[in-house]
GROMACS .gro file of C-alpha atoms in nm:
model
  293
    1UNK     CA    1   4.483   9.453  12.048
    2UNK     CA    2   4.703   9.722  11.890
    3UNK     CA    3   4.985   9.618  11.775
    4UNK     CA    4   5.416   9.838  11.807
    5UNK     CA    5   5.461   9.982  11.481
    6UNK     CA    6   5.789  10.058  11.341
    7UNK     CA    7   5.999  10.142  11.012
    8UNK     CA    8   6.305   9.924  11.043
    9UNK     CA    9   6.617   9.989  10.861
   10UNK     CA   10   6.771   9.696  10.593
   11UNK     CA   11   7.071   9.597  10.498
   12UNK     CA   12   7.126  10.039  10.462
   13UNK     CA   13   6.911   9.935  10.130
   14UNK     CA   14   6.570   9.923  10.295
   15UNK     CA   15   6.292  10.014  10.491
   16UNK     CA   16   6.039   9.808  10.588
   17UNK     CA   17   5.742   9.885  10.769
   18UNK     CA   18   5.627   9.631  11.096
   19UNK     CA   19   5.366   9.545  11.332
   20UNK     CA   20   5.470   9.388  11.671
   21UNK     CA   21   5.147   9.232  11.852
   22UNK     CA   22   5.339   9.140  12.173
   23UNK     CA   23   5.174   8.920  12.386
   24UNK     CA   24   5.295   8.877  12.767
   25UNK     CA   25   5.247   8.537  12.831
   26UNK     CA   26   5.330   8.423  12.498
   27UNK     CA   27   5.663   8.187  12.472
   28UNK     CA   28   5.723   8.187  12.093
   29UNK     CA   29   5.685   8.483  11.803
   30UNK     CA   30   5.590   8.390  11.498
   31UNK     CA   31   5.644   8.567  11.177
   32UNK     CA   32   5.380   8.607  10.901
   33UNK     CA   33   5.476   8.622  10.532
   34UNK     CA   34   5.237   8.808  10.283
   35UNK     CA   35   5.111   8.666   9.934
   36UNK     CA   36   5.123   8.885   9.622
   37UNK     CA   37   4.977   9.222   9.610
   38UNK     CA   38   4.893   9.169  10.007
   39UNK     CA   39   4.948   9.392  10.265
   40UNK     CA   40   4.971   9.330  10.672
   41UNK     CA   41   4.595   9.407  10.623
   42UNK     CA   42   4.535   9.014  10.452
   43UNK     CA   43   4.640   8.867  10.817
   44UNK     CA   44   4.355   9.029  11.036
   45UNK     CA   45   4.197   8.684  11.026
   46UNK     CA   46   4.483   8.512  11.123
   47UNK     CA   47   4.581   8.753  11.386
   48UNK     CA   48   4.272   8.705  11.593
   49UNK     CA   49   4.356   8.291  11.667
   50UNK     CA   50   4.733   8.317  11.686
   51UNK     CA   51   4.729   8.600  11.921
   52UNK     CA   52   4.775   8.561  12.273
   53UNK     CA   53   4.941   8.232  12.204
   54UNK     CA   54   5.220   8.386  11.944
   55UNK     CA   55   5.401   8.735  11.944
   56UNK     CA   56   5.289   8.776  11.609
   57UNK     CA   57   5.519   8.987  11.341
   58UNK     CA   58   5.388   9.123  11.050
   59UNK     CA   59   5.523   9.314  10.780
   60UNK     CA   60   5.508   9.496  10.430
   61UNK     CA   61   5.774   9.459  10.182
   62UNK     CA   62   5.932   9.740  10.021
   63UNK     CA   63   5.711   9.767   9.730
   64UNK     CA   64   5.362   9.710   9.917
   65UNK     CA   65   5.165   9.844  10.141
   66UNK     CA   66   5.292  10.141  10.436
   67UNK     CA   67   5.647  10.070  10.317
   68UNK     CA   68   5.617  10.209   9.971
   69UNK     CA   69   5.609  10.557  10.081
   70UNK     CA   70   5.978  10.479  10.246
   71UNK     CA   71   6.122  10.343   9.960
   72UNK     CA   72   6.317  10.399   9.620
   73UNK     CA   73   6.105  10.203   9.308
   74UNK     CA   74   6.360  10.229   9.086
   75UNK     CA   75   6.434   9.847   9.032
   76UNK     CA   76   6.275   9.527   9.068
   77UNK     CA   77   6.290   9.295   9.410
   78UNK     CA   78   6.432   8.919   9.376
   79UNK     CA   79   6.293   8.662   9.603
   80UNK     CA   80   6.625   8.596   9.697
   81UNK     CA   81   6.628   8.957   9.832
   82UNK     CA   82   6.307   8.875   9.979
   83UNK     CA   83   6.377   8.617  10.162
   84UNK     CA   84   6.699   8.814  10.298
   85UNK     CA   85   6.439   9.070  10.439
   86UNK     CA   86   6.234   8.763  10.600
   87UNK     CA   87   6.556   8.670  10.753
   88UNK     CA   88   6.663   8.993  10.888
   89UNK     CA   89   6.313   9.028  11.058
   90UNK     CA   90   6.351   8.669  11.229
   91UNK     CA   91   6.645   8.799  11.364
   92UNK     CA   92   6.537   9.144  11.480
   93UNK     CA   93   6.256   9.030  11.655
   94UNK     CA   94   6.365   8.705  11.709
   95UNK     CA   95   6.106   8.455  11.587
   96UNK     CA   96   6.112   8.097  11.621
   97UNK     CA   97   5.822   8.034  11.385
   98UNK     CA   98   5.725   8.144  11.009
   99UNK     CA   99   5.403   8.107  10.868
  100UNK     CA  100   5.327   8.224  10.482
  101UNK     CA  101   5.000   8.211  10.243
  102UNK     CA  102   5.038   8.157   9.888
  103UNK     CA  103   5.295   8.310   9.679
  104UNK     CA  104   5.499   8.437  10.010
  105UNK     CA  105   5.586   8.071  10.021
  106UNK     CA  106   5.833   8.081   9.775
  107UNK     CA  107   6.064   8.351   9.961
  108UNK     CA  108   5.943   8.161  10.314
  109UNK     CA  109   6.138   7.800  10.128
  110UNK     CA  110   6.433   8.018   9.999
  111UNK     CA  111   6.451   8.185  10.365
  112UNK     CA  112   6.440   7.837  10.563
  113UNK     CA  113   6.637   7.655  10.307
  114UNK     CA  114   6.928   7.887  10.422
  115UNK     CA  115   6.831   7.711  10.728
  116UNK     CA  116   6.789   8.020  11.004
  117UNK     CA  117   6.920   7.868  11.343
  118UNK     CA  118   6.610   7.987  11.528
  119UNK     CA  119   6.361   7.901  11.321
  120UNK     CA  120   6.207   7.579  11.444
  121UNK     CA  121   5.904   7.527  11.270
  122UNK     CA  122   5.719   7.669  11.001
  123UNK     CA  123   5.361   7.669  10.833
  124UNK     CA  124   5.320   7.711  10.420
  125UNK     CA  125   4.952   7.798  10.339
  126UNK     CA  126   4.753   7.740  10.027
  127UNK     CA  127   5.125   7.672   9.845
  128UNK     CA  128   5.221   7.386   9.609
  129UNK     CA  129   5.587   7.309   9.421
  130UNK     CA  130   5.362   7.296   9.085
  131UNK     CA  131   5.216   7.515   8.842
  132UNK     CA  132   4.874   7.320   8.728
  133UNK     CA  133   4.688   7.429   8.464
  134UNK     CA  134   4.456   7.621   8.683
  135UNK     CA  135   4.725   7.862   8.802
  136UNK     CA  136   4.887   7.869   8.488
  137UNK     CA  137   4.553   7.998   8.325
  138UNK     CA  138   4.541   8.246   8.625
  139UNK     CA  139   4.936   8.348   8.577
  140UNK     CA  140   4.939   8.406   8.237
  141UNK     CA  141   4.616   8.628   8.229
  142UNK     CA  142   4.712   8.833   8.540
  143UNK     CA  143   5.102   8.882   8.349
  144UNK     CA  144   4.886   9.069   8.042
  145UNK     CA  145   4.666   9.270   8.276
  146UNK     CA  146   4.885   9.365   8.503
  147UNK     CA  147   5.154   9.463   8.165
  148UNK     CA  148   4.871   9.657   8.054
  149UNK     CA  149   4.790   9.818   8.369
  150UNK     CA  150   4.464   9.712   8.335
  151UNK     CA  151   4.346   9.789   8.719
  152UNK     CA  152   3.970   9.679   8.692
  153UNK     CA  153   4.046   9.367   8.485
  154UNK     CA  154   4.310   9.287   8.719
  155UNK     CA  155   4.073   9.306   9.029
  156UNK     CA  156   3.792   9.070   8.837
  157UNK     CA  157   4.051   8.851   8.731
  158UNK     CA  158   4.162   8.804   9.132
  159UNK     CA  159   3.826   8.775   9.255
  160UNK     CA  160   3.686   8.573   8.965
  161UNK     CA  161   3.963   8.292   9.024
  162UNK     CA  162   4.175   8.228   9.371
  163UNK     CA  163   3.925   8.482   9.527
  164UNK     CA  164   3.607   8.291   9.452
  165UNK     CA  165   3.489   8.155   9.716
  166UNK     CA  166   3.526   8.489   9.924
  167UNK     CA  167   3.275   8.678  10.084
  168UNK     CA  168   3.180   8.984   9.889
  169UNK     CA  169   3.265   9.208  10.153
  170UNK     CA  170   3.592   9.079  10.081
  171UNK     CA  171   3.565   9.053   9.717
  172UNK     CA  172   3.482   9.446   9.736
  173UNK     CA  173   3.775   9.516   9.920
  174UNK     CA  174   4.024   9.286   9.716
  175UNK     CA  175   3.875   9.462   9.403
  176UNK     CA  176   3.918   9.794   9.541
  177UNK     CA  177   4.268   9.710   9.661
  178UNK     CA  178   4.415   9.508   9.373
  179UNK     CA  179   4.301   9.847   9.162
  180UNK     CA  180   4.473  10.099   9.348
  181UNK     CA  181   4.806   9.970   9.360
  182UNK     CA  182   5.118  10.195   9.176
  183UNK     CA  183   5.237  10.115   8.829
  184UNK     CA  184   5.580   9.965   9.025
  185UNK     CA  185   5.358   9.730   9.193
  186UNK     CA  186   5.201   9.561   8.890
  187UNK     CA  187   5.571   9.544   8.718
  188UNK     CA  188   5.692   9.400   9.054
  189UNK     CA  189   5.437   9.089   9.006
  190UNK     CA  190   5.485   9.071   8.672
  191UNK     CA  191   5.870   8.987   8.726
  192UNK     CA  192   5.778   8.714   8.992
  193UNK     CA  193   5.485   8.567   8.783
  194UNK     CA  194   5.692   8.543   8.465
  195UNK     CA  195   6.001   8.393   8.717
  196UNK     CA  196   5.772   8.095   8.812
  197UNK     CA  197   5.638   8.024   8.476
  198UNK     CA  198   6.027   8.014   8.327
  199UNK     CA  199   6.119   7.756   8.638
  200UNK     CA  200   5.796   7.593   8.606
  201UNK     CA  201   5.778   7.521   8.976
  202UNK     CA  202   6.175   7.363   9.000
  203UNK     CA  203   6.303   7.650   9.214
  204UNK     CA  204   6.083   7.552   9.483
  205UNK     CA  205   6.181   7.223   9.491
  206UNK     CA  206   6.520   7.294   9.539
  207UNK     CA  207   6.462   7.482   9.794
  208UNK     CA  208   6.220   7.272   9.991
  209UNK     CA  209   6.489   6.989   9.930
  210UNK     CA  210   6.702   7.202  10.204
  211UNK     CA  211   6.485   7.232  10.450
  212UNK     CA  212   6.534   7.033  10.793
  213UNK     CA  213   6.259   7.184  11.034
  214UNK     CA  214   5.947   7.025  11.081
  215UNK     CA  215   5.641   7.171  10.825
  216UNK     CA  216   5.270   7.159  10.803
  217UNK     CA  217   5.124   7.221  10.433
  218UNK     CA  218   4.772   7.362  10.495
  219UNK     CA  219   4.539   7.379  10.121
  220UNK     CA  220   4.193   7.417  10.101
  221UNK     CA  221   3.965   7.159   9.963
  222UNK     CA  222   3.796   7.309   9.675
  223UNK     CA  223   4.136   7.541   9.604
  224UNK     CA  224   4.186   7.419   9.243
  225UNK     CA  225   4.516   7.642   9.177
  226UNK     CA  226   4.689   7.500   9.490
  227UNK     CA  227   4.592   7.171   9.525
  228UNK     CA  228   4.579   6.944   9.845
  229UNK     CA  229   4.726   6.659   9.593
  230UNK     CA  230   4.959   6.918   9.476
  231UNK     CA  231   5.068   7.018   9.807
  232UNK     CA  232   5.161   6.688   9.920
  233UNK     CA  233   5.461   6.632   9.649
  234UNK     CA  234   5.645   6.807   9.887
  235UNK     CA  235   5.676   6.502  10.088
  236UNK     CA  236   5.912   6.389   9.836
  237UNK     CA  237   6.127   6.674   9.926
  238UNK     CA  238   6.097   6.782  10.301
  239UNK     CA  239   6.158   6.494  10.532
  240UNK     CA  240   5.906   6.583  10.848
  241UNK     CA  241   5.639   6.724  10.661
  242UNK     CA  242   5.316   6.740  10.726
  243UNK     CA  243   4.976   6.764  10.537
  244UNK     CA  244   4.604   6.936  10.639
  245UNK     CA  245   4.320   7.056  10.415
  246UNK     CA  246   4.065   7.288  10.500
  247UNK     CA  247   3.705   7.170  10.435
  248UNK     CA  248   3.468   7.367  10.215
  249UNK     CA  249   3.749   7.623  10.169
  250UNK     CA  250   3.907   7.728   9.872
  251UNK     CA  251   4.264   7.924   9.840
  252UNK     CA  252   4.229   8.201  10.081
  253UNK     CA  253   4.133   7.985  10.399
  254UNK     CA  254   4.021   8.189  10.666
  255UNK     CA  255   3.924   8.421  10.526
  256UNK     CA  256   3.624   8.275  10.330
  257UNK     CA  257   3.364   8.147  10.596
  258UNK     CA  258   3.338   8.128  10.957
  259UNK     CA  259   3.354   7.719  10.974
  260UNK     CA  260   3.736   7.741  10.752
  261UNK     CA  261   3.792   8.017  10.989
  262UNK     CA  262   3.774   7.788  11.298
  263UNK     CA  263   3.942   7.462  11.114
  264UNK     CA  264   4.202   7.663  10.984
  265UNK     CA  265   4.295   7.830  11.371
  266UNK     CA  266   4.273   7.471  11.526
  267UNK     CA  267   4.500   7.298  11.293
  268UNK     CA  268   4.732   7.528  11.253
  269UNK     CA  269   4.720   7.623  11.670
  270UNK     CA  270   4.719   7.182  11.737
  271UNK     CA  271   5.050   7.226  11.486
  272UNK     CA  272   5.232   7.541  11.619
  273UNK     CA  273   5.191   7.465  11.988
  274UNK     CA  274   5.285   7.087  11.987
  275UNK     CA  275   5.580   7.053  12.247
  276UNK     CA  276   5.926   7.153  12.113
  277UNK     CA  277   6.240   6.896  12.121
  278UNK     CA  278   6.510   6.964  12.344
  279UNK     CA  279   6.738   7.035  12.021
  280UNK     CA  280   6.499   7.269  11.953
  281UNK     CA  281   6.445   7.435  12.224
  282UNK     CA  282   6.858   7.477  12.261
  283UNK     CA  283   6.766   7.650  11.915
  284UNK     CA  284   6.635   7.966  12.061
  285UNK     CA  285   6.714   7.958  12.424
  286UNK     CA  286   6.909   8.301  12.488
  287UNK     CA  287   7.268   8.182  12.452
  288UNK     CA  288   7.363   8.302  12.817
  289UNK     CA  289   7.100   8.047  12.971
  290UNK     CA  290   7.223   7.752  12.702
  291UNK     CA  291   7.583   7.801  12.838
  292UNK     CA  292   7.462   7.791  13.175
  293UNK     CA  293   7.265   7.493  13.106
   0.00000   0.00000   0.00000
């Protein structure tokens, strides 16, 4: 399973690097959206249950991963710009369903609150439109590492709280990834982190408020920075949403034990391939065969 790499050009202002896992059979492409400090690496678990069933798209943004090297670091990313990146990939390759984990939520509800006409349904992963006291612990002490370019501190800070409940083969590599990342990279978090402690979480709302395609919220149980109770305030706010937790799993899912690994591909595979409406179907039928329809 190798996926078609390529550098893609946008807006003239970026360049963005991709993988393409095309699958033959498959109907529908989803798109994945990274968390913070993640790299197209952090999907490899989710990868192996959505492919064959999904063309799967997965990508760095400018400041992370193999798209740094093609890039100018010279000022700080908005999530609004982030999200228009999100939305220029849907359209390039052109998915019909988004999927995000953690912090790439936030872009993912600016993206579909702009309300893309061929996204049809979309999946937000350990995500909630609060900042508890767990996370704000967590915020505020990554914000003065990270300002003080503290690399070690910053990767036993990640694995000592949202990382916890990883394996330490995974806890090795997080460490070893979270501390060789470029002084641009840090500042780039910093700037989000400190965004979401000034809102407080209302951003989100508002965006989520926008949003007209059906959602699942997936959390994991013992994830006490992104709660399952947390999660599910944004009922109040997205009219067809929908609500799973992931036993025995804390915020990274999937990636934590094999058991979380095989909840987390059947609820999210029982979600993603549930029939589609006809309106939604009309959604992202090429236009040629709607007219002829």
């Amino acid at each position: 399973m190798k996926p078609e790499t390529a550098v893609l050009d946008i807006q003239g202002q970026y360049r963005v690097y991709t993988e393409f896992y095309r699958a033959d059979s498959a109907e529908h492409t989803i798109i994945l959206v990274n968390g913070s400090l993640s790299t197209t690496a952090s999907f490899a678990q989710t990868v192996r249950y959505l492919y064959p069933h999904f063309n799967v798209v997965l990508f760095d943004l400018p400041y992370a991963g193999q798209s740094r090297e093609h890039n100018d670091h010279s000022r700080l990313m908005t999530r609004e710009e982030e999200a228009d990146i999100l939305l220029e990939l849907v359209e390039h390759f052109a998915c019909d369903h988004v999927l995000s984990f953690s912090w790439g939520g936030i872009a993912t509800l600016q993206a579909l609150a702009r309300r893309p006409r061929r996204i049809v349904r979309a999946v937000i992963n350990s995500f909630s439109p609060i900042t508890n006291q767990a996370m704000l612990g967590y915020l505020e002490r990554g914000v003065d590492v990270m300002k003080a370019c503290d690399r070690e501190n910053a990767g036993l800070l990640l694995n000592g709280t949202i990382g916890k409940h990883l394996p330490s083969l995974y806890k090795r590599y997080n460490h070893r990834h979270v501390t060789s990342l470029e002084i641009y990279e840090y500042q780039q978090m910093c700037f989000h982190v400190e965004n979401v402690l000034n809102m407080e979480g209302r951003s989100c709302i508002s965006f989520a408020a926008e949003i007209e395609i059906p959602m699942l919220f997936v959390n994991g149980e013992w994830d006490e920075y992104t709660t399952v109770e947390d999660a599910r305030l944004f009922a109040q706010y997205v009219p067809h949403s929908e609500f799973r937790s992931i036993d025995q799993a804390g915020h990274f899912l999937d990636m934590e034990h094999k058991a979380a690994w095989l909840q987390t591909r059947d609820t999210l595979l029982g979600y993603l391939q549930q029939p589609l409406s006809n309106r939604q179907r009309s959604l992202i039928m090429p236009e040629s065969a709607a007219l002829a329809g």
